[in-house]
Amino acid sequence: MIPVALGRSGIRHDKREGDGATPAGRWHPLELRWRADRGPRPATGLPARRTRREDGWCDDPASPAYNRPARLPIRASHEEMWRADGLYDLVVVLDHNTRPRKARGGSAVFLHLARPGFEPTAGCIAFRRSDFRRVLARLSPRSVIRVG
């Protein structure tokens, strides 16, 4: 059993933007993003790309780029993928709310690194670094992440 941190509002079947819940369902990992300045590329069966300083993720439901990667700066509300706190040093993008993409259906639901003490996330699934590297080694695009 691997401990994880989930959203501050628990698990919800009707995930909405900003609700703090981890969405229930079956999700597929799409790709790994990693900070090369913070460590080597992990072993994984997922497509992988280095995170760059200008990488963001749009979380603005009114934007055509909603729940998609974005190059910063952008005017729309967004997450910065190059974070000082290290949470996104390793990130797996999930296929939550991608096909079809629904405004306010939730964005930027990732697997990423946990805060000390496993504080709740804003809706993601967070792991200890050593556990996450073990999980990454087993992931491929055909893997299924089941929540709830």
Short mmCIF file of C-alpha atoms in Angstrom, two decimals:
data_model
loop_
_atom_site.label_atom_id
_atom_site.label_comp_id
_atom_site.label_asym_id
_atom_site.label_seq_id
_atom_site.Cartn_x
_atom_site.Cartn_y
_atom_site.Cartn_z
CA MET A 1 0.00 0.00 0.00
CA ILE A 2 1.35 3.41 -0.99
CA PRO A 3 0.08 6.44 0.96
CA VAL A 4 -1.17 9.39 -1.08
CA ALA A 5 -2.67 12.80 -0.45
CA LEU A 6 -6.01 13.59 -2.09
CA GLY A 7 -8.07 16.74 -2.53
CA ARG A 8 -9.07 18.77 0.53
CA SER A 9 -12.74 18.08 -0.27
CA GLY A 10 -12.28 14.33 -0.67
CA ILE A 11 -13.39 12.36 -3.72
CA ARG A 12 -16.35 13.52 -5.84
CA HIS A 13 -18.14 12.04 -8.81
CA ASP A 14 -19.24 15.51 -9.99
CA LYS A 15 -15.89 17.33 -9.98
CA ARG A 16 -16.15 21.08 -10.57
CA GLU A 17 -13.44 23.69 -11.12
CA GLY A 18 -12.06 24.95 -7.81
CA ASP A 19 -13.99 22.55 -5.55
CA GLY A 20 -10.83 21.01 -4.06
CA ALA A 21 -12.03 17.46 -4.78
CA THR A 22 -10.19 14.61 -6.43
CA PRO A 23 -12.41 13.34 -9.26
CA ALA A 24 -13.76 9.80 -8.94
CA GLY A 25 -13.37 7.66 -12.03
CA ARG A 26 -10.90 5.77 -14.18
CA TRP A 27 -8.13 7.94 -15.56
CA HIS A 28 -5.27 7.22 -17.93
CA PRO A 29 -1.84 8.79 -17.60
CA LEU A 30 -0.95 10.80 -20.70
CA GLU A 31 2.61 11.97 -20.08
CA LEU A 32 5.30 12.63 -17.51
CA ARG A 33 6.76 16.09 -17.02
CA TRP A 34 9.90 16.48 -14.93
CA ARG A 35 12.28 19.18 -13.77
CA ALA A 36 15.67 18.15 -15.15
CA ASP A 37 17.40 20.65 -12.82
CA ARG A 38 15.97 18.73 -9.85
CA GLY A 39 16.84 15.21 -10.91
CA PRO A 40 17.28 12.75 -13.77
CA ARG A 41 14.43 11.59 -15.96
CA PRO A 42 12.66 8.78 -14.09
CA ALA A 43 12.22 5.35 -15.62
CA THR A 44 8.69 5.14 -17.04
CA GLY A 45 6.73 3.77 -19.96
CA LEU A 46 5.03 7.15 -20.42
CA PRO A 47 6.01 9.77 -22.96
CA ALA A 48 8.14 12.30 -21.07
CA ARG A 49 9.11 15.92 -21.49
CA ARG A 50 11.15 18.35 -19.49
CA THR A 51 9.30 21.10 -17.67
CA ARG A 52 10.45 24.56 -18.74
CA ARG A 53 10.17 27.85 -16.86
CA GLU A 54 7.53 29.10 -19.29
CA ASP A 55 5.26 26.04 -18.87
CA GLY A 56 1.81 26.62 -17.45
CA TRP A 57 -1.57 24.91 -17.37
CA CYS A 58 -4.73 26.91 -18.11
CA ASP A 59 -7.42 26.63 -15.42
CA ASP A 60 -9.69 29.39 -16.74
CA PRO A 61 -13.05 27.90 -17.86
CA ALA A 62 -13.67 30.93 -20.12
CA SER A 63 -10.45 30.34 -22.08
CA PRO A 64 -10.21 28.22 -25.23
CA ALA A 65 -7.01 26.81 -23.65
CA TYR A 66 -8.92 25.52 -20.58
CA ASN A 67 -7.40 22.36 -19.10
CA ARG A 68 -4.53 22.40 -21.55
CA PRO A 69 -0.83 23.19 -21.36
CA ALA A 70 -0.05 26.86 -21.93
CA ARG A 71 3.08 28.85 -22.60
CA LEU A 72 3.52 31.66 -20.07
CA PRO A 73 2.83 34.47 -19.82
CA ILE A 74 -0.88 34.25 -20.63
CA ARG A 75 -3.74 36.45 -19.43
CA ALA A 76 -6.03 33.56 -18.53
CA SER A 77 -5.90 32.07 -15.03
CA HIS A 78 -3.31 29.30 -14.93
CA GLU A 79 -1.04 27.08 -12.87
CA GLU A 80 2.70 27.52 -13.10
CA MET A 81 4.34 24.17 -13.77
CA TRP A 82 7.82 25.42 -12.75
CA ARG A 83 7.17 25.67 -9.00
CA ALA A 84 9.56 26.69 -6.25
CA ASP A 85 7.95 24.30 -3.73
CA GLY A 86 8.95 21.18 -5.69
CA LEU A 87 5.44 19.69 -5.93
CA TYR A 88 5.64 19.60 -9.71
CA ASP A 89 9.23 18.36 -10.00
CA LEU A 90 7.53 15.16 -11.23
CA VAL A 91 4.04 15.41 -12.73
CA VAL A 92 1.86 12.92 -14.57
CA VAL A 93 -0.88 14.52 -16.65
CA LEU A 94 -4.15 12.56 -16.45
CA ASP A 95 -6.90 12.43 -19.06
CA HIS A 96 -9.49 13.89 -16.66
CA ASN A 97 -11.86 16.31 -18.46
CA THR A 98 -10.12 16.04 -21.81
CA ARG A 99 -12.58 14.26 -24.14
CA PRO A 100 -14.95 15.97 -24.11
CA ARG A 101 -13.47 18.98 -22.35
CA LYS A 102 -16.20 20.71 -20.33
CA ALA A 103 -15.87 24.25 -18.99
CA ARG A 104 -15.85 24.13 -15.17
CA GLY A 105 -15.40 20.33 -15.26
CA GLY A 106 -12.06 20.57 -13.47
CA SER A 107 -8.56 21.20 -14.72
CA ALA A 108 -4.95 20.39 -13.89
CA VAL A 109 -5.74 17.08 -12.19
CA PHE A 110 -2.32 15.50 -11.93
CA LEU A 111 -0.28 12.92 -10.10
CA HIS A 112 2.52 14.86 -8.39
CA LEU A 113 4.75 15.03 -5.33
CA ALA A 114 3.23 15.42 -1.87
CA ARG A 115 3.78 18.18 0.64
CA PRO A 116 5.42 17.19 3.93
CA GLY A 117 2.84 15.50 6.14
CA PHE A 118 0.65 14.65 3.13
CA GLU A 119 -1.34 17.87 3.35
CA PRO A 120 -4.42 17.73 1.08
CA THR A 121 -4.13 18.80 -2.55
CA ALA A 122 -6.40 21.03 -4.63
CA GLY A 123 -7.77 17.87 -6.30
CA CYS A 124 -4.69 15.97 -7.44
CA ILE A 125 -3.14 12.74 -6.17
CA ALA A 126 0.21 13.30 -4.45
CA PHE A 127 2.97 10.83 -3.57
CA ARG A 128 6.22 10.70 -1.61
CA ARG A 129 9.10 11.08 -4.08
CA SER A 130 10.46 7.53 -3.56
CA ASP A 131 7.00 5.98 -3.94
CA PHE A 132 6.22 8.08 -7.00
CA ARG A 133 9.40 6.93 -8.75
CA ARG A 134 8.37 3.31 -8.13
CA VAL A 135 4.89 4.01 -9.53
CA LEU A 136 6.30 5.82 -12.56
CA ALA A 137 8.41 2.79 -13.45
CA ARG A 138 5.18 0.78 -13.80
CA LEU A 139 3.08 3.33 -15.71
CA SER A 140 2.33 3.30 -19.42
CA PRO A 141 -0.37 5.00 -21.52
CA ARG A 142 -2.47 1.83 -21.07
CA SER A 143 -2.38 2.06 -17.26
CA VAL A 144 -5.59 2.92 -15.42
CA ILE A 145 -5.69 5.08 -12.30
CA ARG A 146 -8.88 4.21 -10.45
CA VAL A 147 -10.19 6.73 -7.91
CA GLY A 148 -13.15 6.06 -5.64
#
